[in-house]
Coordinates of C-alpha atoms and ligand atoms in Angstrom, one line a residue:
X1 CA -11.1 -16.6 -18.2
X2 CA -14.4 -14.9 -17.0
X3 CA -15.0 -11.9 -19.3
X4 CA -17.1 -9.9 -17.0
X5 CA -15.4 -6.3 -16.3
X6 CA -13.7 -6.5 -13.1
X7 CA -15.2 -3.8 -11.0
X8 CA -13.7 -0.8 -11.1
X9 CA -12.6 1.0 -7.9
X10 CA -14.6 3.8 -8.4
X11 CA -18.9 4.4 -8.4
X12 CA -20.8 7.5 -7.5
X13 CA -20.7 6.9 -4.1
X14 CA -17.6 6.2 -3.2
X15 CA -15.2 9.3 -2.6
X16 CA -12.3 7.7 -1.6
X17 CA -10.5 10.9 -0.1
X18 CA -13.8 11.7 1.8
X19 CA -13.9 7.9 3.4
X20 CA -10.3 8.7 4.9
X21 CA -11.5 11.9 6.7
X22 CA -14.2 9.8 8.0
X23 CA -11.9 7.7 9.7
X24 CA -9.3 10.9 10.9
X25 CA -12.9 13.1 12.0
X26 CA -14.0 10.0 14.0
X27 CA -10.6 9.3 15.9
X28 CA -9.8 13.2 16.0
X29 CA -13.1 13.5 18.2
X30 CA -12.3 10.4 20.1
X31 CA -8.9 11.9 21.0
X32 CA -10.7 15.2 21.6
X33 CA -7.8 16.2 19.0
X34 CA -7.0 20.3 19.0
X35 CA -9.5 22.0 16.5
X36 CA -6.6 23.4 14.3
X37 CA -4.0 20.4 14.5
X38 CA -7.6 18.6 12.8
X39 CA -7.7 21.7 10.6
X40 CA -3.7 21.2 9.6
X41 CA -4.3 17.2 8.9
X42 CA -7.6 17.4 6.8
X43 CA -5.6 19.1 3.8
X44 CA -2.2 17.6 2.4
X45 CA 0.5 21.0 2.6
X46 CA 1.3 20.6 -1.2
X47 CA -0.8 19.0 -4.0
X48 CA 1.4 19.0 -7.6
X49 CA 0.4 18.2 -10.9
X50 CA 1.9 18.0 -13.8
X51 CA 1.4 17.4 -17.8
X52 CA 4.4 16.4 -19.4
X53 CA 5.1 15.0 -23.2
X54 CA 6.3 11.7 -23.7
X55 CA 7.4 10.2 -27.6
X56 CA 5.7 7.1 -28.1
X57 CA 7.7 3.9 -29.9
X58 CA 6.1 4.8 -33.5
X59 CA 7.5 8.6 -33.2
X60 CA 4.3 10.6 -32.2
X61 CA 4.1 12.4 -28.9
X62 CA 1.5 11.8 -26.0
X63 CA 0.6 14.0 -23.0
X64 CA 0.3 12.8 -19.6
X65 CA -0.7 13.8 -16.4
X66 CA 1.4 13.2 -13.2
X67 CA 0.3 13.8 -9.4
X68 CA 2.3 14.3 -6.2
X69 CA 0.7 14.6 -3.0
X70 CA 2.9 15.8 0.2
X71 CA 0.1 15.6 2.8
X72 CA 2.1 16.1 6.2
X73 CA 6.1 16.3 6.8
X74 CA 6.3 17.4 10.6
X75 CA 8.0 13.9 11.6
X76 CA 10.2 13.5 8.7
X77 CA 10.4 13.7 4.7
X78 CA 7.5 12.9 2.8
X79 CA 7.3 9.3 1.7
X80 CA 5.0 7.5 -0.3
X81 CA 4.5 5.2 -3.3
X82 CA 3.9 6.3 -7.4
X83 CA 1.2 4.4 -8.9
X84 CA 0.5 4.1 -12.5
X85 CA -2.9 3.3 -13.5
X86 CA -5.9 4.2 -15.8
X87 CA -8.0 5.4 -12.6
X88 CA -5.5 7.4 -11.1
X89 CA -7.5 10.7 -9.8
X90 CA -6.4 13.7 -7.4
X91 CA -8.8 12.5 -4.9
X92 CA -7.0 8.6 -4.8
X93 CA -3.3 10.4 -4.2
X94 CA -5.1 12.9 -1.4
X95 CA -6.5 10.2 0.1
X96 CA -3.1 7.7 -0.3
X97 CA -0.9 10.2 1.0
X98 CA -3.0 10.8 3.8
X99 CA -3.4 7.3 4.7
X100 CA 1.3 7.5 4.8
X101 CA 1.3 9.7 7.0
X102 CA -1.1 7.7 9.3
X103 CA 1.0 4.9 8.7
X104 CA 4.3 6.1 9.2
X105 CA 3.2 7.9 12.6
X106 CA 2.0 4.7 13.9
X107 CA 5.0 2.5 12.8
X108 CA 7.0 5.5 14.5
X109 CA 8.9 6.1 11.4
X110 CA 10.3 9.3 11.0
X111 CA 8.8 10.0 8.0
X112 CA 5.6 11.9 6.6
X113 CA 3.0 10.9 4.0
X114 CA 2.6 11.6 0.6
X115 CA 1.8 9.5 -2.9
X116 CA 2.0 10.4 -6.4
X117 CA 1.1 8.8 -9.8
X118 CA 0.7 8.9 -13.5
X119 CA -2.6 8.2 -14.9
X120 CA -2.5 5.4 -17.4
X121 CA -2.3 2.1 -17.8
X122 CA 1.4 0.9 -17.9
X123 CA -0.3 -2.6 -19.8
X124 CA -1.1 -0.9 -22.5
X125 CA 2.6 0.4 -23.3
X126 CA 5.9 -0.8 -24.3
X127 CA 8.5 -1.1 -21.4
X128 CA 10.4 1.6 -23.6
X129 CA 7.3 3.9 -23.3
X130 CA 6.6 3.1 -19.5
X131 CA 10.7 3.9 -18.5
X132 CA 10.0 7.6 -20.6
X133 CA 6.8 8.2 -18.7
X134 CA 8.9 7.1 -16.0
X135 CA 11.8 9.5 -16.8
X136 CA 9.9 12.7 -18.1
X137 CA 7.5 12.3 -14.9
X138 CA 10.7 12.0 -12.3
X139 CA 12.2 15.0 -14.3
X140 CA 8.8 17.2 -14.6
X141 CA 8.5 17.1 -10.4
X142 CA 12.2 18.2 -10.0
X143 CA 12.8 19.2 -6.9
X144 CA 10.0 18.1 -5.4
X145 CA 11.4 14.7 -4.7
X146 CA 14.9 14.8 -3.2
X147 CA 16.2 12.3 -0.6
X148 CA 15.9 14.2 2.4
X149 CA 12.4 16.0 1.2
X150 CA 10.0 13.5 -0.5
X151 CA 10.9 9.4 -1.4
X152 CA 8.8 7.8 -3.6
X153 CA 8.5 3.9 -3.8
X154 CA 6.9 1.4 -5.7
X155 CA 2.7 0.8 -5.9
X156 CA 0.2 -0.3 -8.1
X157 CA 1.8 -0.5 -11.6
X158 CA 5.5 0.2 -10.3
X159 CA 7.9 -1.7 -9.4
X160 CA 12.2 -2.3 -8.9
X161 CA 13.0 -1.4 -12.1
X162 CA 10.7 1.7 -12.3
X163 CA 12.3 2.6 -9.0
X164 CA 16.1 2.7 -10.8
X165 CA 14.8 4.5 -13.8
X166 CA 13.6 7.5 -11.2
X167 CA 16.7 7.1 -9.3
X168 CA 18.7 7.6 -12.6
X169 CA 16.7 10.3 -13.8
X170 CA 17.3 12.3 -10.7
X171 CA 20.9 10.9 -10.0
X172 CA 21.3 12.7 -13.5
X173 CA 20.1 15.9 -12.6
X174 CA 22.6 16.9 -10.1
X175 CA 26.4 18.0 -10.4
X176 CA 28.2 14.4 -10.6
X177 CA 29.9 14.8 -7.4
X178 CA 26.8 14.8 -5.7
X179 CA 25.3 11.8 -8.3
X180 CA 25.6 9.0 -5.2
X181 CA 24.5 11.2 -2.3
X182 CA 20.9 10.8 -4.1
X183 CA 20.8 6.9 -4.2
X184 CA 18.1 7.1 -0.8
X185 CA 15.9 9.6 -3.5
X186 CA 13.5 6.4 -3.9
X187 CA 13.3 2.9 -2.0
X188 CA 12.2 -0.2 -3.5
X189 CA 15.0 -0.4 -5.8
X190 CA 16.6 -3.4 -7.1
X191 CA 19.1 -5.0 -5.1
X192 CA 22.0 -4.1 -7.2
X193 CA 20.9 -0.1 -7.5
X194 CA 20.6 -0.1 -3.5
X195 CA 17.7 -1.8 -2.9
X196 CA 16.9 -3.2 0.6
X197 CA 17.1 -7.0 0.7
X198 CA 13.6 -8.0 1.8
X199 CA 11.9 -5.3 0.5
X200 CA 9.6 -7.0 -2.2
X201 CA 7.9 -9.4 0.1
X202 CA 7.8 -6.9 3.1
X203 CA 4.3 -5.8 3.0
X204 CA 3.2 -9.4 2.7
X205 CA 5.5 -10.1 5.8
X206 CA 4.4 -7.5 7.7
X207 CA 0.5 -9.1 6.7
X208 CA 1.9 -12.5 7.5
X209 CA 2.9 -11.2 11.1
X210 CA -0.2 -9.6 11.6
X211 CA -2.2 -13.0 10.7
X212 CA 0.4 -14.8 13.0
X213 CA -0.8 -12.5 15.9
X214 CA -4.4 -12.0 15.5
X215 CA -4.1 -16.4 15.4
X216 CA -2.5 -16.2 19.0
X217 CA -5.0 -13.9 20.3
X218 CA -8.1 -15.8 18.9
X219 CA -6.5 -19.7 19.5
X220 CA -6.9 -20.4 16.1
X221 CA -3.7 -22.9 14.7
X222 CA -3.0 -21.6 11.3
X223 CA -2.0 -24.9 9.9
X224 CA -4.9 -25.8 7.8
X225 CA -6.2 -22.9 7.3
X226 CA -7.9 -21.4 3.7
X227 CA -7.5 -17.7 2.1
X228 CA -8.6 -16.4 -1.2
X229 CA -7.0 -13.5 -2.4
X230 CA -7.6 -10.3 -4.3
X231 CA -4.9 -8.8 -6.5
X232 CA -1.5 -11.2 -7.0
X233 CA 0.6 -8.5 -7.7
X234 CA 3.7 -7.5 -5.3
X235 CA 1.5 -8.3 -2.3
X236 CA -1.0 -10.4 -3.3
X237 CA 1.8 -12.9 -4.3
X238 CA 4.1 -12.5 -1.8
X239 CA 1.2 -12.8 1.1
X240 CA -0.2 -16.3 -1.1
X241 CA 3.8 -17.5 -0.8
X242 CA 4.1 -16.5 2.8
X243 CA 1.2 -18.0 3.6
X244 CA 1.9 -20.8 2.2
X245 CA 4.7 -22.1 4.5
X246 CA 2.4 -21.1 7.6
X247 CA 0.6 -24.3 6.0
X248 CA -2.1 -22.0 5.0
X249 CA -3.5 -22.8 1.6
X250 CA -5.0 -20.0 -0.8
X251 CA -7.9 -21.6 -2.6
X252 CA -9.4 -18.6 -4.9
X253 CA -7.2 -15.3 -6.3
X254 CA -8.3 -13.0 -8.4
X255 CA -7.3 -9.6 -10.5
X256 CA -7.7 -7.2 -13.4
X257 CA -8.8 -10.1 -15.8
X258 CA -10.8 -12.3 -13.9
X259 CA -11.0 -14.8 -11.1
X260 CA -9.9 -18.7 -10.5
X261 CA -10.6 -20.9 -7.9
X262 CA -9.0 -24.2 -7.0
X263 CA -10.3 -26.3 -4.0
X264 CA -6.6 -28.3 -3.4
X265 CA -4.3 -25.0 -2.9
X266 CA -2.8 -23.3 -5.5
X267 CA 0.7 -23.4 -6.1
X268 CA 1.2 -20.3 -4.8
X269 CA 4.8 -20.4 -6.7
X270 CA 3.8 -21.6 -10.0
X271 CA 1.0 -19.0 -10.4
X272 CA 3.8 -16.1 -9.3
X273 CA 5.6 -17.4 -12.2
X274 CA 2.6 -17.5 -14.6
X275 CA 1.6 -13.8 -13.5
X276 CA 5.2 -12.6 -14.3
X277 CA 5.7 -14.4 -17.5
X278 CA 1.9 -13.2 -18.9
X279 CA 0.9 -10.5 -16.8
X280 CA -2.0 -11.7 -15.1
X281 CA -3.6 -15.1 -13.7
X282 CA -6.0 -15.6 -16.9
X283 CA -5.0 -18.6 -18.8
X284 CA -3.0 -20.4 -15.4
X285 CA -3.9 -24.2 -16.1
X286 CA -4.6 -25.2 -13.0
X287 CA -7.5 -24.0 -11.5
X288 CA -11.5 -23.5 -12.1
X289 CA -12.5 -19.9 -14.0
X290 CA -15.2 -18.2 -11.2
X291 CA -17.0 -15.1 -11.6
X292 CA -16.1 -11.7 -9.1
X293 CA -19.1 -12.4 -7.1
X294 CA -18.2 -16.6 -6.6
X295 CA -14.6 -15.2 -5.5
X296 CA -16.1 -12.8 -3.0
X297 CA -18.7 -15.7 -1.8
X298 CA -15.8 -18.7 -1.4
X299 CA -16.2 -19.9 1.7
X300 CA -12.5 -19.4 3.5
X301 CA -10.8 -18.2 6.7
X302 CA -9.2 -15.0 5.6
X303 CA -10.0 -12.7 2.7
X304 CA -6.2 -10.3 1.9
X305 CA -7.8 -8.1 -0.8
X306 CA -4.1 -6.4 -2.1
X307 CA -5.6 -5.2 -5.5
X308 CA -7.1 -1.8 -5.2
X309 CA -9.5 0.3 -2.7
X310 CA -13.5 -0.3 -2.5
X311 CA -13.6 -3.4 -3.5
X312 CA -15.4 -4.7 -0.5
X313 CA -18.7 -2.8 -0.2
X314 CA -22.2 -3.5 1.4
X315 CA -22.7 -6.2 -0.7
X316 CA -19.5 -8.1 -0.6
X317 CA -19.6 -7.5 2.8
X318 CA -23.3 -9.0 3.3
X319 CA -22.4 -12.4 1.9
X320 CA -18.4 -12.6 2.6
X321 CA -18.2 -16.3 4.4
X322 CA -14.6 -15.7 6.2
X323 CA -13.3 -14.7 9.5
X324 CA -11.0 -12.4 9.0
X325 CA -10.1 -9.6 6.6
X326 CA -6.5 -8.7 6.2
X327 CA -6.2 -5.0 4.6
X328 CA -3.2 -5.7 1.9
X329 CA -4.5 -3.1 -0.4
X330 CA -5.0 0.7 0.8
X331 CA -8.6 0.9 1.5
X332 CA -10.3 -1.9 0.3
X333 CA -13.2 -2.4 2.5
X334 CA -15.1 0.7 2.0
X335 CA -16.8 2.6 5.4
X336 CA -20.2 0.9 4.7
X337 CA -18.9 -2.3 4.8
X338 CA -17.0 -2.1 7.4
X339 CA -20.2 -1.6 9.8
X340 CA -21.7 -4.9 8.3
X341 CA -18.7 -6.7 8.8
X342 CA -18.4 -5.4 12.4
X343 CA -21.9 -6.8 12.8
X344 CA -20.6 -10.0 11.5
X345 CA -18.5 -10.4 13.6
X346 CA -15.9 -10.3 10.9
X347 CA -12.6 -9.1 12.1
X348 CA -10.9 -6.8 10.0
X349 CA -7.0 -5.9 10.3
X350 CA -6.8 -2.4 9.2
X351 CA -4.7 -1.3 6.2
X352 CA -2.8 1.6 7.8
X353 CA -1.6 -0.9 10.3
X354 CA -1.4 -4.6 7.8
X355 CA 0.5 -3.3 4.9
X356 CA 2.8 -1.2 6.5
X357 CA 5.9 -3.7 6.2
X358 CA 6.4 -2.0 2.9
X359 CA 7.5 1.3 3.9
X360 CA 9.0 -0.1 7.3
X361 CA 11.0 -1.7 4.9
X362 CA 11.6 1.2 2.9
X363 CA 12.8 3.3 5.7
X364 CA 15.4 0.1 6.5
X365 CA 16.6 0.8 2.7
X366 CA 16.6 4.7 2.8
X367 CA 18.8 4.4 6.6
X368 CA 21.2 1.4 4.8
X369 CA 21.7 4.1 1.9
X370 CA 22.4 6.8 3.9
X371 CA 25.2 5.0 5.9
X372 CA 26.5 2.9 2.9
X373 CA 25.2 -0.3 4.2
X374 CA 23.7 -3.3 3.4
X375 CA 22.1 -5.9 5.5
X376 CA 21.5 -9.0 5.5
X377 CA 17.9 -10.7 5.4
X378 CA 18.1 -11.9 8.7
X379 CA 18.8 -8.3 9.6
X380 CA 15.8 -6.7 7.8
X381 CA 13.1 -9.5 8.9
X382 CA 14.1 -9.7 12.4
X383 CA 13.5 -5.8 12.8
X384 CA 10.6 -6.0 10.7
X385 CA 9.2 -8.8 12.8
X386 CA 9.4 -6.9 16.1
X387 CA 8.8 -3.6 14.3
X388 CA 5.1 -5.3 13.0
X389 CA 4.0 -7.1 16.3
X390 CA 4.8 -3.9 18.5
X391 CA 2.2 -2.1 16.7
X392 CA 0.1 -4.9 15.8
X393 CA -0.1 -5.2 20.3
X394 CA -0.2 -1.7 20.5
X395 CA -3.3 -1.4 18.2
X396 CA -5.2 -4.3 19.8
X397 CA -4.6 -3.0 23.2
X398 CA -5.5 0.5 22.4
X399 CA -8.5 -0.7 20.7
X400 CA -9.8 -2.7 23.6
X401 CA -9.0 0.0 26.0
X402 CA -10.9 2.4 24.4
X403 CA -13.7 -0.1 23.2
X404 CA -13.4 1.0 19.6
X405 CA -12.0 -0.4 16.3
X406 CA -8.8 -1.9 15.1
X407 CA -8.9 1.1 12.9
X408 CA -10.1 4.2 14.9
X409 CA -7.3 2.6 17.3
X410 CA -4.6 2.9 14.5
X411 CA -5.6 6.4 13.8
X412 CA -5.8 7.4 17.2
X413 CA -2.1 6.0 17.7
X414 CA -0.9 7.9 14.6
X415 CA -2.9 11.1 15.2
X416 CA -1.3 10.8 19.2
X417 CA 2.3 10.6 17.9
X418 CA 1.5 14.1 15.5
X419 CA -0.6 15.8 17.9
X420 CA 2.4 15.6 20.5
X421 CA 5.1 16.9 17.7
X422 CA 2.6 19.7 17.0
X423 CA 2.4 20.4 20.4
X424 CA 6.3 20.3 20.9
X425 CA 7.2 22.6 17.9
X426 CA 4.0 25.2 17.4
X427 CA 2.9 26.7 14.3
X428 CA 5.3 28.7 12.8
X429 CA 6.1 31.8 13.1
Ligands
NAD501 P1 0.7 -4.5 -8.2 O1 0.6 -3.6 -9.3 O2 2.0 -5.3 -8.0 O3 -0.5 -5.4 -8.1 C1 -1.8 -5.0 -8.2 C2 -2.8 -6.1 -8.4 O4 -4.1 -5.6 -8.4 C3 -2.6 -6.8 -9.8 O5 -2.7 -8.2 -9.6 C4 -3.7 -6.3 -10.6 O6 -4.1 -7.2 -11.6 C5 -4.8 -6.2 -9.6 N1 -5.9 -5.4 -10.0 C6 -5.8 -4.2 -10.6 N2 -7.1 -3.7 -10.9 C7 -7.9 -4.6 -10.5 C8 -9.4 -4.8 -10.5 N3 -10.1 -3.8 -11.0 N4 -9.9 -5.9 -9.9 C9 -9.1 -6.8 -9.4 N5 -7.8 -6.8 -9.3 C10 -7.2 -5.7 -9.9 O7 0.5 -3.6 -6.8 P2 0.9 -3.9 -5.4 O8 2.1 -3.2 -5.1 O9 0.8 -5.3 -5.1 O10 -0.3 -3.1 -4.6 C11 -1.6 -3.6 -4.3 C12 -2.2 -2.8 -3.2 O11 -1.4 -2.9 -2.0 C13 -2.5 -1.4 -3.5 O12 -3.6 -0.9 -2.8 C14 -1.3 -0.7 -2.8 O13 -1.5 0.7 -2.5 C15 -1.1 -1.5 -1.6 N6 0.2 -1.5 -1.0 C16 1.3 -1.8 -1.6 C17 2.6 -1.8 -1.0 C18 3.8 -2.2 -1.7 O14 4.9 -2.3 -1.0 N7 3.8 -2.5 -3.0 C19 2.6 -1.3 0.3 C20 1.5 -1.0 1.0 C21 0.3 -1.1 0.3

């Protein structure tokens, strides 16, 4: 494998919560937006932190820091995802939980935004050490999650099984007759703790769908077709095995330990399996080691970065040699770079409006918990499937009617829905 550092998400430049308020000052002004409903949405309404001890496997005790950011909850309870990871900074989980409650207000899910996280790098640990991080952090914000307040979910470094552990942790700190009214506490579970069937591949769905669209609109017949992809974690997987069956063949992939191309197709399967049995794609047989800066130059017809935000920036973005870019990850392509693809000619799918099959999703698990149900797949993709190529339409058409972006149309969709409940309700008192 390559051993050049893989870049990390954040340089001097790049202010990751000030590159979201770009986007919410630009499509406030286009919306001629009310000066104080701007005022309300620029700040989250709670930012929490918390240190917290944790007893590592060889008996000595560690401190750790924990963030949850509620950033709006006027059309439902706060939801958003945990991440764990090294670079995890009050300014990411502003700008994440922002970026939720853009999301949710488009996909017209009655829920608001907000993200959390511990900062560390769950690699480094023992699964013993990650589930008491896991526990002390779900037990440290108290009620500040709750199941009709604030849902966490999975994200980068989470997954099912750190979704139970929370869910236990909480289930636990309530009188046991109440113990199963708290199952909808988290979403993203595992199947057998109340997890949603359909939820682990439903943000690459809900990318797949959006690829499936933008195709019929541009005449281009998928079949054929080359991607190379960023991150082959939940998402990046998922999307490469979706893909896949569309006939579309992913020819580079990439993440924390380096890159690998291979000109055939991988087999987007195989690697899946040689991610989760080693923990990353260094060492997979069958493909060529590249550097960052070969991944980013492969010649393809979509690019689905899904591993963190600015990862495309001006000079990705110069020499990028694909058609279109399909946000998996939460703001990848950087403001900068988003002009020079524009010039490009580059189409770009917009995270707030690609990726959000995953909370969709979520919000099917949460409503299936809360009325002791459980669908079946067919079920959850069918109303994902309509749910995804509703607003994929209504961001397009906005977008041309207004003669602006894919993105400043999916902000000025979201920022319409909250702008109206403002409206309805006032500010209190
Ligand atoms: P994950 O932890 O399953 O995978 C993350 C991937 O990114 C891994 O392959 C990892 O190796 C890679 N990565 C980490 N640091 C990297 C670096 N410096 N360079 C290159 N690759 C790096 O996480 P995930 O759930 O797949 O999330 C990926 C992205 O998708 C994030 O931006 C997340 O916010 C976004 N997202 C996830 C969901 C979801 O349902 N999981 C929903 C919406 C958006």
């Amino acid at each position: 494998m390559s051993t050049e550092p893989t870049t990390s998400p954040h340089n001097e430049e790049f202010n990751f919560f000030g590159a979201i308020q770009g986007y919410l000052n630009q499509a406030a002004r286009e919306l001629q937006l009310p000066e104080h409903i701007h005022a309300i949405l620029s700040e989250p309404k709670n930012e929490i932190i918390v240190h917290f001890p944790v007893r590592m496997d060889d008996g000595s005790m560690k401190m750790f820091k924990g963030y949850r950011i509620q950033h709006n909850n006027i059309l439902g309870p706060y939801k958003g995802g945990m991440r764990f990871h090294h670079s995890v900074s009050l300014d990411d989980v502003k700008a994440l939980g922002a970026m939720m409650t853009w999301k949710c207000a488009l996909m017209e899910i009655p829920f608001g935004g907000a993200k959390g996280g511990v900062k560390f790098s769950p690699r480094a640990h023992s699964v013993d050490e990650v589930m008491r991080v896991t526990r002390r952090f779900t037990h440290a914000l108290g009620n500040n999650i709750g199941p009709n307040y604030d849902i966490p979910a999975p994200d980068v470094g989470t997954n099912a099984q750190t979704m139970v552990w929370m869910m236990d942790t909480f289930m636990n700190s309530v009188q046991n007759v109440d113990k199963n009214a708290q199952r909808a506490v988290v979403t993203g579970k595992t199947l057998t703790c109340g997890g949603s069937r359909g939820r682990d591949k439903a943000t690459s769905q809900g990318l797949v769908h959006c690829i499936v669209e933008w195709a019929g609109e541009n005449r281009v017949r998928l079949e054929g077709k080359t991607a190379i992809i960023q991150g082959y974690g939940n998402v990046g997987s998922n999307a490469a095995l979706l893909l896949a069956r569309l006939g579309v063949s992913t020819i580079a992939v990439g993440d924390h330990s380096g890159y690998l191309k291979n000109e055939e197709g991988f087999n987007a399967h195989k690697l899946a399996e040689h991610v989760k049995g080693t923990g990353s794609v260094a060492g997979y047989p069958n493909g060529v080691e590249i550097s960052r800066d070969e991944f980013f130059t492969t010649r393809a017809d979509i690019l689905i970065p899904a591993a963190l935000e600015n990862q495309v920036r001006v000079s990705e973005a110069q020499r990028l040699r694909v058609r279109l870019v399909v946000e998996g990850a939460n703001g990848p392509v950087n403001p900068q770079a988003e002009k020079i693809l524009e010039e490009r000619g580059i189409d770009i799918i917009p995270d707030i409006l690609a990726n959000s099959g995953g909370v969709t999703v979520s919000y099917y698990e949460w409503v299936q918990n809360r009325r002791s149900e459980t669908w079946d797949l067919t079920e959850v993709d069918e109303r994902l499937e309509v749910a995804m190529k509703r607003a994929y339409q209504r961001v397009m058409f906005t977008a041309r009617e207004r003669e602006i972006s894919p993105r400043s149309a999916a902000y000025v969709l979201a920022l319409e829905a909250l702008a109206t409940a403002f409206a309805e309700r006032g500010i209190f008192p």
